[in-house]
Amino acid sequence: MASLKEVRARITSINSTQQITKAMKMVAAAKLRRAQDNITQLRPYAKKLSQMLGTVSAGAETASESPYKQVRPIDRVLLIVVTSDRGLCGAFNTNVVKAALTLIDEKYASQARSGNVEIMPIGKKGAEAFQRRGFKVNTAHVDAFQSLSFATVRTAAEEAMAGFAAGRYDVVEVIYNEFKNAAMQIVRTEQMLPIVATEAPAGSAASAINYTFEPSEEEIITELIPKTLKIQLYKAVLDSNASEHGARMTAMDKATENAGELLKELRLVYNRTRQAAITTEILEIVGGAEALASA
């Protein structure tokens, strides 16, 4: 049985750890509130913009001529993997990395064998995971979360768009965690490029819309396509940011609960050890007294 000193040291250590996990949970909860507000406000705009682009570009000649809609044989692949900069958030980062590796194995295995799969990580954990596995990693935007803003994410989107338009990539996909609530994040894989035109179902309200273009269809679509692509990537990053704080809050809450359970067990062990020590001392005293009386 462990000594009283060892048990007391463990109790003190776990108490300190529990205080840290409680504080981290509170910090994550505060950050989650702001991050959740940001993604909640952006989603309706991003969804409407995407729907409008899909409806307008489905039958527009200008859109079909866009370099971002050119479908080519897939030889070179760019995967934008959105993770976090720090750990202590459960399986948040692991799930994204696993989803990206599964996508490569199932869809881009031949390209990976040829060394034509490039990873653009947003978040340090993704960069570290793919560098360890020997992938070609573009670390230009890995620090985006240190100053998260639309301008920061826009540079990553523009690089991916320029690479696709120049033929350096034949397809661009984004893997990220979509935020549902603090306890649930869903890993999503979305094709960013080439753009897939989506026609509204016949009879729906969207299909009945007759757009009037001002100043011209060509100018509007030329401006709309790049803006929509940037907004969609920004939405994915904001989703991931909110998911990270939710996952960390949940993980720290569970860690705090586990520390509490462990403290209960250790206090029980401490009391038992202390009682055993007291009983031993009493027996020694009684034995000594009896020995003196019989002498």
GROMACS .gro file of C-alpha atoms in nm:
model
  295
    1MET     CA    1   0.000   0.000   0.000
    2ALA     CA    2   0.127   0.350  -0.087
    3SER     CA    3   0.260   0.565   0.196
    4LEU     CA    4   0.063   0.862   0.327
    5LYS     CA    5   0.323   1.101   0.185
    6GLU     CA    6   0.288   0.954  -0.167
    7VAL     CA    7  -0.092   0.969  -0.156
    8ARG     CA    8  -0.089   1.328  -0.030
    9ALA     CA    9   0.148   1.425  -0.314
   10ARG     CA   10  -0.082   1.268  -0.572
   11ILE     CA   11  -0.388   1.442  -0.425
   12THR     CA   12  -0.209   1.778  -0.437
   13SER     CA   13  -0.097   1.718  -0.798
   14ILE     CA   14  -0.446   1.617  -0.918
   15ASN     CA   15  -0.602   1.915  -0.738
   16SER     CA   16  -0.368   2.146  -0.927
   17THR     CA   17  -0.448   1.975  -1.257
   18GLN     CA   18  -0.820   2.003  -1.188
   19GLN     CA   19  -0.788   2.377  -1.130
   20ILE     CA   20  -0.608   2.411  -1.464
   21THR     CA   21  -0.873   2.212  -1.654
   22LYS     CA   22  -1.150   2.420  -1.493
   23ALA     CA   23  -0.979   2.740  -1.602
   24MET     CA   24  -0.924   2.608  -1.956
   25LYS     CA   25  -1.290   2.510  -1.977
   26MET     CA   26  -1.397   2.863  -1.880
   27VAL     CA   27  -1.160   3.021  -2.132
   28ALA     CA   28  -1.281   2.788  -2.408
   29ALA     CA   29  -1.644   2.867  -2.321
   30ALA     CA   30  -1.579   3.241  -2.352
   31LYS     CA   31  -1.401   3.199  -2.686
   32LEU     CA   32  -1.673   2.964  -2.809
   33ARG     CA   33  -1.941   3.227  -2.753
   34ARG     CA   34  -1.763   3.475  -2.980
   35ALA     CA   35  -1.670   3.214  -3.240
   36GLN     CA   36  -2.026   3.079  -3.249
   37ASP     CA   37  -2.164   3.430  -3.306
   38ASN     CA   38  -1.922   3.480  -3.597
   39ILE     CA   39  -2.014   3.160  -3.782
   40THR     CA   40  -2.387   3.201  -3.711
   41GLN     CA   41  -2.382   3.547  -3.866
   42LEU     CA   42  -2.182   3.440  -4.173
   43ARG     CA   43  -2.371   3.121  -4.262
   44PRO     CA   44  -2.689   3.278  -4.411
   45TYR     CA   45  -2.482   3.513  -4.629
   46ALA     CA   46  -2.249   3.237  -4.746
   47LYS     CA   47  -2.539   3.001  -4.819
   48LYS     CA   48  -2.733   3.261  -5.017
   49LEU     CA   49  -2.424   3.366  -5.210
   50SER     CA   50  -2.348   3.005  -5.300
   51GLN     CA   51  -2.708   2.939  -5.408
   52MET     CA   52  -2.715   3.252  -5.620
   53LEU     CA   53  -2.388   3.161  -5.791
   54GLY     CA   54  -2.508   2.808  -5.862
   55THR     CA   55  -2.838   2.927  -6.006
   56VAL     CA   56  -2.691   3.207  -6.216
   57SER     CA   57  -2.390   3.014  -6.343
   58ALA     CA   58  -2.591   2.706  -6.443
   59GLY     CA   59  -2.707   2.868  -6.764
   60ALA     CA   60  -2.464   3.153  -6.812
   61GLU     CA   61  -2.204   3.133  -7.088
   62THR     CA   62  -1.969   3.363  -6.898
   63ALA     CA   63  -1.966   3.129  -6.599
   64SER     CA   64  -1.893   2.826  -6.815
   65GLU     CA   65  -1.588   3.006  -6.956
   66SER     CA   66  -1.454   3.086  -6.608
   67PRO     CA   67  -1.113   2.932  -6.534
   68TYR     CA   68  -1.255   2.812  -6.202
   69LYS     CA   69  -1.508   2.583  -6.375
   70GLN     CA   70  -1.267   2.404  -6.605
   71VAL     CA   71  -1.286   2.029  -6.548
   72ARG     CA   72  -0.957   1.854  -6.628
   73PRO     CA   73  -0.821   1.502  -6.581
   74ILE     CA   74  -0.710   1.487  -6.217
   75ASP     CA   75  -0.333   1.467  -6.196
   76ARG     CA   76  -0.239   1.723  -5.929
   77VAL     CA   77  -0.441   1.764  -5.610
   78LEU     CA   78  -0.450   2.032  -5.341
   79LEU     CA   79  -0.612   1.953  -5.006
   80ILE     CA   80  -0.680   2.242  -4.768
   81VAL     CA   81  -0.684   2.081  -4.423
   82VAL     CA   82  -0.820   2.301  -4.142
   83THR     CA   83  -0.709   2.201  -3.791
   84SER     CA   84  -0.608   2.393  -3.477
   85ASP     CA   85  -0.280   2.534  -3.351
   86ARG     CA   86  -0.303   2.361  -3.013
   87GLY     CA   87  -0.411   2.028  -2.872
   88LEU     CA   88  -0.614   1.940  -2.560
   89CYS     CA   89  -0.935   1.933  -2.766
   90GLY     CA   90  -1.014   1.563  -2.779
   91ALA     CA   91  -1.025   1.399  -3.121
   92PHE     CA   92  -1.082   1.730  -3.302
   93ASN     CA   93  -0.756   1.732  -3.500
   94THR     CA   94  -0.726   1.354  -3.532
   95ASN     CA   95  -1.066   1.328  -3.701
   96VAL     CA   96  -0.975   1.585  -3.968
   97VAL     CA   97  -0.638   1.423  -4.040
   98LYS     CA   98  -0.800   1.079  -4.062
   99ALA     CA   99  -1.066   1.213  -4.302
  100ALA     CA  100  -0.797   1.366  -4.525
  101LEU     CA  101  -0.594   1.042  -4.528
  102THR     CA  102  -0.907   0.840  -4.607
  103LEU     CA  103  -0.989   1.078  -4.893
  104ILE     CA  104  -0.637   1.034  -5.033
  105ASP     CA  105  -0.651   0.653  -5.003
  106GLU     CA  106  -0.996   0.621  -5.160
  107LYS     CA  107  -0.990   0.895  -5.423
  108TYR     CA  108  -0.635   1.014  -5.491
  109ALA     CA  109  -0.417   0.708  -5.425
  110SER     CA  110  -0.245   0.714  -5.765
  111GLN     CA  111  -0.175   1.087  -5.738
  112ALA     CA  112  -0.031   1.036  -5.388
  113ARG     CA  113   0.203   0.762  -5.515
  114SER     CA  114   0.326   1.004  -5.782
  115GLY     CA  115   0.384   1.277  -5.522
  116ASN     CA  116   0.115   1.498  -5.677
  117VAL     CA  117  -0.094   1.550  -5.363
  118GLU     CA  118  -0.012   1.878  -5.190
  119ILE     CA  119  -0.143   1.974  -4.846
  120MET     CA  120  -0.221   2.335  -4.754
  121PRO     CA  121  -0.275   2.321  -4.376
  122ILE     CA  122  -0.453   2.599  -4.189
  123GLY     CA  123  -0.350   2.526  -3.830
  124LYS     CA  124  -0.021   2.388  -3.695
  125LYS     CA  125  -0.153   2.045  -3.592
  126GLY     CA  126  -0.242   1.955  -3.950
  127ALA     CA  127   0.097   2.072  -4.077
  128GLU     CA  128   0.280   1.859  -3.819
  129ALA     CA  129   0.069   1.550  -3.894
  130PHE     CA  130   0.128   1.557  -4.270
  131GLN     CA  131   0.494   1.655  -4.245
  132ARG     CA  132   0.553   1.345  -4.031
  133ARG     CA  133   0.389   1.134  -4.303
  134GLY     CA  134   0.613   1.274  -4.576
  135PHE     CA  135   0.354   1.471  -4.775
  136LYS     CA  136   0.434   1.786  -4.968
  137VAL     CA  137   0.313   2.058  -4.729
  138ASN     CA  138   0.259   2.425  -4.812
  139THR     CA  139   0.306   2.605  -4.478
  140ALA     CA  140   0.246   2.959  -4.605
  141HIS     CA  141  -0.090   2.989  -4.426
  142VAL     CA  142  -0.037   2.760  -4.129
  143ASP     CA  143  -0.050   3.054  -3.882
  144ALA     CA  144  -0.387   3.189  -4.000
  145PHE     CA  145  -0.549   3.140  -3.658
  146GLN     CA  146  -0.300   3.371  -3.488
  147SER     CA  147  -0.474   3.668  -3.652
  148LEU     CA  148  -0.797   3.517  -3.783
  149SER     CA  149  -0.976   3.746  -4.025
  150PHE     CA  150  -1.125   3.740  -4.373
  151ALA     CA  151  -0.812   3.910  -4.510
  152THR     CA  152  -0.592   3.631  -4.369
  153VAL     CA  153  -0.805   3.351  -4.512
  154ARG     CA  154  -0.849   3.535  -4.842
  155THR     CA  155  -0.478   3.506  -4.919
  156ALA     CA  156  -0.499   3.126  -4.882
  157ALA     CA  157  -0.805   3.113  -5.108
  158GLU     CA  158  -0.639   3.335  -5.368
  159GLU     CA  159  -0.330   3.113  -5.376
  160ALA     CA  160  -0.544   2.801  -5.430
  161MET     CA  161  -0.749   2.978  -5.699
  162ALA     CA  162  -0.440   3.107  -5.879
  163GLY     CA  163  -0.284   2.760  -5.869
  164PHE     CA  164  -0.597   2.603  -6.016
  165ALA     CA  165  -0.632   2.867  -6.288
  166ALA     CA  166  -0.265   2.823  -6.381
  167GLY     CA  167  -0.300   2.445  -6.401
  168ARG     CA  168  -0.080   2.364  -6.099
  169TYR     CA  169  -0.380   2.189  -5.942
  170ASP     CA  170  -0.660   2.002  -6.114
  171VAL     CA  171  -0.883   1.981  -5.809
  172VAL     CA  172  -0.897   2.159  -5.472
  173GLU     CA  173  -1.081   2.012  -5.173
  174VAL     CA  174  -1.134   2.144  -4.819
  175ILE     CA  175  -1.150   1.921  -4.510
  176TYR     CA  176  -1.272   2.080  -4.186
  177ASN     CA  177  -1.494   2.038  -3.880
  178GLU     CA  178  -1.842   2.184  -3.917
  179PHE     CA  179  -1.978   2.330  -3.594
  180LYS     CA  180  -2.312   2.193  -3.472
  181ASN     CA  181  -2.292   2.257  -3.099
  182ALA     CA  182  -2.037   2.246  -2.819
  183ALA     CA  183  -2.055   1.868  -2.800
  184MET     CA  184  -2.082   1.786  -3.171
  185GLN     CA  185  -1.854   1.861  -3.464
  186ILE     CA  186  -1.899   1.696  -3.803
  187VAL     CA  187  -1.602   1.646  -4.038
  188ARG     CA  188  -1.686   1.780  -4.384
  189THR     CA  189  -1.509   1.737  -4.718
  190GLU     CA  190  -1.610   1.990  -4.984
  191GLN     CA  191  -1.483   2.043  -5.336
  192MET     CA  192  -1.376   2.403  -5.374
  193LEU     CA  193  -1.247   2.382  -5.734
  194PRO     CA  194  -1.354   2.323  -6.002
  195ILE     CA  195  -1.692   2.479  -5.927
  196VAL     CA  196  -1.981   2.241  -5.971
  197ALA     CA  197  -2.287   2.417  -6.113
  198THR     CA  198  -2.607   2.334  -5.927
  199GLU     CA  199  -2.944   2.396  -6.083
  200ALA     CA  200  -3.239   2.464  -5.857
  201PRO     CA  201  -3.507   2.192  -5.863
  202ALA     CA  202  -3.790   2.256  -6.106
  203GLY     CA  203  -4.081   2.428  -5.938
  204SER     CA  204  -3.877   2.561  -5.648
  205ALA     CA  205  -3.872   2.930  -5.555
  206ALA     CA  206  -3.507   2.960  -5.663
  207SER     CA  207  -3.581   2.820  -6.009
  208ALA     CA  208  -3.849   3.081  -6.064
  209ILE     CA  209  -3.614   3.375  -6.001
  210ASN     CA  210  -3.541   3.580  -6.311
  211TYR     CA  211  -3.218   3.774  -6.253
  212THR     CA  212  -3.164   4.117  -6.405
  213PHE     CA  213  -2.794   4.194  -6.445
  214GLU     CA  214  -2.658   4.543  -6.386
  215PRO     CA  215  -2.408   4.651  -6.513
  216SER     CA  216  -2.369   4.326  -6.710
  217GLU     CA  217  -2.387   3.950  -6.665
  218GLU     CA  218  -2.020   3.910  -6.751
  219GLU     CA  219  -1.895   4.166  -6.497
  220ILE     CA  220  -2.115   4.040  -6.215
  221ILE     CA  221  -2.030   3.671  -6.258
  222THR     CA  222  -1.661   3.749  -6.303
  223GLU     CA  223  -1.672   3.927  -5.967
  224LEU     CA  224  -1.913   3.686  -5.797
  225ILE     CA  225  -1.724   3.360  -5.854
  226PRO     CA  226  -1.395   3.459  -5.680
  227LYS     CA  227  -1.582   3.628  -5.396
  228THR     CA  228  -1.797   3.319  -5.335
  229LEU     CA  229  -1.494   3.091  -5.328
  230LYS     CA  230  -1.321   3.311  -5.071
  231ILE     CA  231  -1.633   3.333  -4.857
  232GLN     CA  232  -1.679   2.953  -4.864
  233LEU     CA  233  -1.324   2.895  -4.740
  234TYR     CA  234  -1.367   3.164  -4.474
  235LYS     CA  235  -1.687   2.992  -4.358
  236ALA     CA  236  -1.501   2.660  -4.330
  237VAL     CA  237  -1.229   2.824  -4.118
  238LEU     CA  238  -1.485   2.994  -3.890
  239ASP     CA  239  -1.671   2.662  -3.857
  240SER     CA  240  -1.345   2.495  -3.756
  241ASN     CA  241  -1.261   2.774  -3.510
  242ALA     CA  242  -1.595   2.739  -3.330
  243SER     CA  243  -1.566   2.359  -3.337
  244GLU     CA  244  -1.219   2.375  -3.180
  245HIS     CA  245  -1.339   2.579  -2.883
  246GLY     CA  246  -1.643   2.355  -2.840
  247ALA     CA  247  -1.429   2.043  -2.851
  248ARG     CA  248  -1.179   2.190  -2.603
  249MET     CA  249  -1.454   2.298  -2.364
  250THR     CA  250  -1.605   1.948  -2.374
  251ALA     CA  251  -1.265   1.780  -2.330
  252MET     CA  252  -1.171   2.001  -2.034
  253ASP     CA  253  -1.511   1.945  -1.873
  254LYS     CA  254  -1.460   1.569  -1.899
  255ALA     CA  255  -1.105   1.599  -1.767
  256THR     CA  256  -1.232   1.796  -1.467
  257GLU     CA  257  -1.492   1.527  -1.396
  258ASN     CA  258  -1.231   1.252  -1.425
  259ALA     CA  259  -1.001   1.440  -1.186
  260GLY     CA  260  -1.286   1.463  -0.936
  261GLU     CA  261  -1.347   1.088  -0.956
  262LEU     CA  262  -0.977   1.018  -0.912
  263LEU     CA  263  -0.963   1.249  -0.609
  264LYS     CA  264  -1.249   1.056  -0.446
  265GLU     CA  265  -1.060   0.729  -0.491
  266LEU     CA  266  -0.734   0.876  -0.363
  267ARG     CA  267  -0.899   1.028  -0.055
  268LEU     CA  268  -1.049   0.689   0.020
  269VAL     CA  269  -0.705   0.528  -0.017
  270TYR     CA  270  -0.555   0.802   0.204
  271ASN     CA  271  -0.812   0.747   0.479
  272ARG     CA  272  -0.765   0.371   0.467
  273THR     CA  273  -0.386   0.405   0.478
  274ARG     CA  274  -0.408   0.652   0.766
  275GLN     CA  275  -0.647   0.426   0.957
  276ALA     CA  276  -0.416   0.129   0.903
  277ALA     CA  277  -0.120   0.330   1.031
  278ILE     CA  278  -0.312   0.439   1.342
  279THR     CA  279  -0.426   0.081   1.410
  280THR     CA  280  -0.066  -0.042   1.377
  281GLU     CA  281   0.057   0.222   1.620
  282ILE     CA  282  -0.215   0.131   1.873
  283LEU     CA  283  -0.126  -0.236   1.848
  284GLU     CA  284   0.242  -0.155   1.902
  285ILE     CA  285   0.160   0.055   2.208
  286VAL     CA  286  -0.066  -0.213   2.353
  287GLY     CA  287   0.195  -0.480   2.283
  288GLY     CA  288   0.464  -0.272   2.450
  289ALA     CA  289   0.245  -0.207   2.754
  290GLU     CA  290   0.169  -0.576   2.792
  291ALA     CA  291   0.536  -0.663   2.766
  292LEU     CA  292   0.622  -0.413   3.042
  293ALA     CA  293   0.340  -0.544   3.264
  294SER     CA  294   0.454  -0.904   3.232
  295ALA     CA  295   0.822  -0.820   3.291
   0.00000   0.00000   0.00000
